[in-house]
Coordinates of C-alpha atoms in Angstrom, one line a residue:
Chain A
X1 CA -0.1 0.0 0.0
X2 CA 1.1 3.5 -0.8
X3 CA 1.4 5.8 2.1
X4 CA 1.9 9.4 1.9
X5 CA 1.9 11.2 5.0
X6 CA 2.0 14.9 5.9
X7 CA 3.4 16.3 9.1
X8 CA 0.5 18.0 10.4
X9 CA -3.5 17.9 9.7
X10 CA -4.1 21.3 11.2
X11 CA -1.8 24.3 11.5
X12 CA -2.3 27.8 12.6
X13 CA 0.3 30.5 11.9
X14 CA 0.7 34.2 12.3
X15 CA 1.1 36.5 9.4
X16 CA 4.6 36.9 8.6
X17 CA 5.9 33.6 9.9
X18 CA 8.0 31.0 7.9
X19 CA 5.9 27.7 7.4
X20 CA 7.1 24.4 6.6
X21 CA 4.8 21.6 5.5
X22 CA 6.6 18.3 5.3
X23 CA 5.5 15.2 3.2
X24 CA 6.8 11.9 3.2
X25 CA 6.3 8.9 0.8
X26 CA 7.3 5.2 1.3
X27 CA 7.2 3.8 -2.2
X28 CA 10.0 5.0 -3.7
X29 CA 8.3 7.2 -5.9
X30 CA 10.3 9.7 -8.1
X31 CA 7.6 12.4 -8.4
X32 CA 6.1 14.5 -5.8
X33 CA 3.5 17.1 -5.8
X34 CA 2.2 19.9 -3.6
X35 CA -1.3 21.4 -4.2
X36 CA -3.5 23.6 -2.6
X37 CA -7.4 23.2 -2.5
X38 CA -9.7 25.9 -2.1
X39 CA -13.6 25.7 -2.9
X40 CA -14.9 26.0 -6.2
X41 CA -11.1 25.9 -7.5
X42 CA -10.4 22.5 -7.3
X43 CA -6.6 21.4 -6.9
X44 CA -4.0 23.7 -7.9
X45 CA -0.5 22.7 -8.4
X46 CA 2.3 24.9 -6.4
X47 CA 5.4 22.9 -7.3
X48 CA 6.5 19.3 -8.3
X49 CA 9.7 17.5 -8.2
X50 CA 10.7 14.5 -10.3
X51 CA 14.1 13.8 -8.5
X52 CA 16.2 14.7 -5.6
X53 CA 17.1 18.2 -5.6
X54 CA 15.1 19.0 -8.9
X55 CA 12.0 21.0 -8.8
X56 CA 9.7 22.6 -11.2
X57 CA 7.3 25.5 -10.9
X58 CA 3.4 24.7 -11.0
X59 CA 0.7 27.0 -11.8
X60 CA 0.8 29.0 -8.6
X61 CA 4.4 28.9 -7.1
X62 CA 4.2 32.8 -6.1
X63 CA 5.0 32.9 -2.3
X64 CA 6.2 29.4 -2.0
X65 CA 9.5 27.4 -2.1
X66 CA 10.2 23.8 -2.0
X67 CA 12.7 21.3 -1.0
X68 CA 13.7 17.8 -1.9
X69 CA 17.0 16.7 -0.2
X70 CA 15.7 13.0 0.0
X71 CA 13.8 11.1 -2.4
X72 CA 11.1 10.4 0.1
X73 CA 10.8 13.6 1.4
X74 CA 9.3 17.0 0.0
X75 CA 9.0 19.8 1.8
X76 CA 6.7 23.2 1.2
X77 CA 8.0 26.5 2.4
X78 CA 6.1 29.6 3.1
X79 CA 8.6 32.3 3.4
X80 CA 6.4 34.8 4.9
X81 CA 2.8 33.4 5.4
X82 CA -0.3 35.7 4.5
X83 CA -3.8 35.5 5.2
X84 CA -4.7 34.4 1.4
X85 CA -2.3 31.2 2.0
X86 CA -4.9 29.9 4.3
X87 CA -5.9 26.9 2.5
X88 CA -5.7 22.8 2.6
X89 CA -2.4 22.0 1.3
X90 CA -2.3 18.3 -0.2
X91 CA 0.8 16.3 -1.3
X92 CA 1.0 13.5 -3.7
X93 CA 3.4 11.2 -5.1
X94 CA 3.7 9.0 -8.2
X95 CA 6.0 7.1 -10.3
X96 CA 8.2 8.7 -12.9
X97 CA 7.8 8.2 -16.7
X98 CA 4.8 6.9 -18.6
X99 CA 4.0 3.6 -16.8
X100 CA 0.5 2.3 -17.3
X101 CA -1.2 4.1 -14.4
X102 CA 1.2 6.4 -12.9
X103 CA -1.7 7.5 -10.7
X104 CA -0.7 10.2 -8.1
X105 CA -1.4 9.0 -4.4
X106 CA -2.3 11.7 -2.0
X107 CA -1.6 12.6 1.9
X108 CA -4.2 13.2 4.3
X109 CA -3.9 17.1 3.8
X110 CA -3.0 20.0 5.9
X111 CA -5.3 22.4 6.9
X112 CA -3.4 25.6 7.3
X113 CA -4.8 29.0 8.7
X114 CA -2.9 32.2 8.6
X115 CA -4.1 34.6 11.1
Chain B
X1 CA -2.7 25.4 -21.5
X2 CA -4.8 22.7 -20.6
X3 CA -8.1 23.3 -18.9
X4 CA -10.6 21.0 -17.3
X5 CA -14.1 21.5 -16.7
X6 CA -16.8 19.6 -14.6
X7 CA -20.5 20.0 -14.7
X8 CA -22.6 20.1 -12.7
X9 CA -20.3 21.3 -9.8
X10 CA -23.0 20.8 -7.4
X11 CA -25.5 17.6 -7.6
X12 CA -28.3 16.9 -5.0
X13 CA -30.1 13.6 -5.9
X14 CA -32.4 11.1 -4.5
X15 CA -31.2 7.6 -3.5
X16 CA -32.2 5.2 -6.1
X17 CA -31.7 7.6 -9.0
X18 CA -29.1 7.8 -11.9
X19 CA -27.2 10.6 -12.8
X20 CA -23.8 11.3 -14.8
X21 CA -21.0 13.8 -14.1
X22 CA -19.1 15.3 -17.0
X23 CA -15.6 16.1 -17.4
X24 CA -14.3 18.0 -20.6
X25 CA -10.8 18.8 -21.4
X26 CA -9.0 21.3 -23.8
X27 CA -6.1 19.5 -25.2
X28 CA -4.6 16.0 -26.1
X29 CA -4.2 13.6 -23.2
X30 CA -3.1 10.2 -23.1
X31 CA -5.1 9.6 -19.7
X32 CA -7.6 10.5 -17.3
X33 CA -8.4 10.0 -13.6
X34 CA -11.4 10.2 -11.5
X35 CA -10.8 10.6 -7.7
X36 CA -13.2 10.8 -4.8
X37 CA -13.1 13.1 -1.8
X38 CA -14.9 12.7 1.5
X39 CA -15.3 15.7 3.5
X40 CA -12.0 16.4 5.6
X41 CA -10.4 13.8 4.1
X42 CA -7.9 13.3 1.2
X43 CA -8.5 12.1 -2.4
X44 CA -8.6 8.4 -3.3
X45 CA -8.3 7.2 -6.7
X46 CA -11.4 5.6 -8.3
X47 CA -10.5 5.2 -12.1
X48 CA -7.6 5.5 -14.5
X49 CA -8.8 5.6 -18.3
X50 CA -6.2 4.9 -21.1
X51 CA -7.7 5.1 -24.1
X52 CA -10.6 6.0 -26.5
X53 CA -13.6 4.1 -25.5
X54 CA -12.2 2.9 -22.1
X55 CA -15.1 1.9 -19.7
X56 CA -14.5 0.9 -16.1
X57 CA -16.9 0.2 -13.7
X58 CA -16.7 -0.3 -9.7
X59 CA -20.0 -1.1 -8.0
X60 CA -22.7 1.8 -8.6
X61 CA -20.2 4.0 -10.5
X62 CA -19.1 3.6 -14.5
X63 CA -16.5 5.9 -16.0
X64 CA -16.0 6.4 -19.6
X65 CA -13.4 8.0 -22.1
X66 CA -14.1 9.6 -25.5
X67 CA -10.5 11.1 -26.6
X68 CA -12.1 12.7 -29.9
X69 CA -14.7 14.4 -27.9
X70 CA -12.4 15.1 -25.2
X71 CA -15.0 14.0 -22.6
X72 CA -15.2 11.7 -19.7
X73 CA -18.2 10.7 -17.8
X74 CA -18.9 9.2 -14.5
X75 CA -22.2 7.7 -14.3
X76 CA -24.0 6.9 -11.0
X77 CA -26.7 3.9 -10.9
X78 CA -29.0 4.1 -8.2
X79 CA -27.4 6.2 -5.9
X80 CA -27.0 5.4 -2.4
X81 CA -26.1 7.9 0.6
X82 CA -22.6 6.4 0.9
X83 CA -21.7 7.9 -2.5
X84 CA -21.9 11.4 -1.1
X85 CA -18.7 13.0 -1.9
X86 CA -16.6 15.4 -4.2
X87 CA -15.6 13.8 -7.3
X88 CA -12.7 15.0 -9.6
X89 CA -11.5 14.5 -12.7
X90 CA -8.0 15.0 -13.6
X91 CA -6.1 15.1 -16.9
X92 CA -2.6 14.2 -17.9
X93 CA -1.1 15.9 -20.8
X94 CA 0.5 13.4 -23.3
X95 CA 4.1 14.4 -22.2
X96 CA 5.0 14.8 -18.4
X97 CA 3.7 13.7 -15.1
X98 CA 1.5 16.5 -13.9
X99 CA -2.1 16.4 -13.5
X100 CA -4.5 19.2 -14.0
X101 CA -7.7 19.0 -11.9
X102 CA -11.4 19.7 -12.9
X103 CA -13.2 22.0 -10.0
X104 CA -14.8 19.0 -8.7
X105 CA -18.3 18.1 -8.4
X106 CA -19.9 18.0 -5.0
X107 CA -22.5 15.2 -4.9
X108 CA -25.2 14.7 -2.2
X109 CA -27.4 11.8 -2.1
X110 CA -30.6 12.2 -0.3
X111 CA -32.6 9.4 1.4

């Protein structure tokens, strides 16, 4: 069973704080993704990584950065949290390449509130 | 830029009825995914559709793909309350690993 875990289910931070969201997967997947989910907007891709130390911007990277020092771990960093970053953050992982399914497996999500 | 649109966005239906959720996408894709999300929970994979004419069924849910029309449908047969959830379709472009998600369809099945 693929398991994707996220460090916190709920997080409350203050404006201007630096925030770290951690994601760990245990299936040796090359690809890892960070999304944010907001009502009526579906899931929007923030950043993804297809290998250690590699990263690609998604559709909404502004205000975020990422780190991938080990294959199993992908961190999302909010350098200076703002209230408009209050959201549900979902991490996902998948195999690299054009394998038959290559579906993404999701973590439980972190609901971040920035006050 | 790949765009994915679902409709309806909200669906309230009675138990025992049938209905279809539609997913349209704007560019060529080599696979389409359907996910389910229960309130407060993460996304769970339901179906992966790989080719034109693909049809997959699991219980009361059936998904199909028409790549020429760039359309996928998720058909619900004889709905039950347990199917209440938000359903997302997601499309993968022909190259690359990233997915583009639709807005989601929030389904409520009433007794």
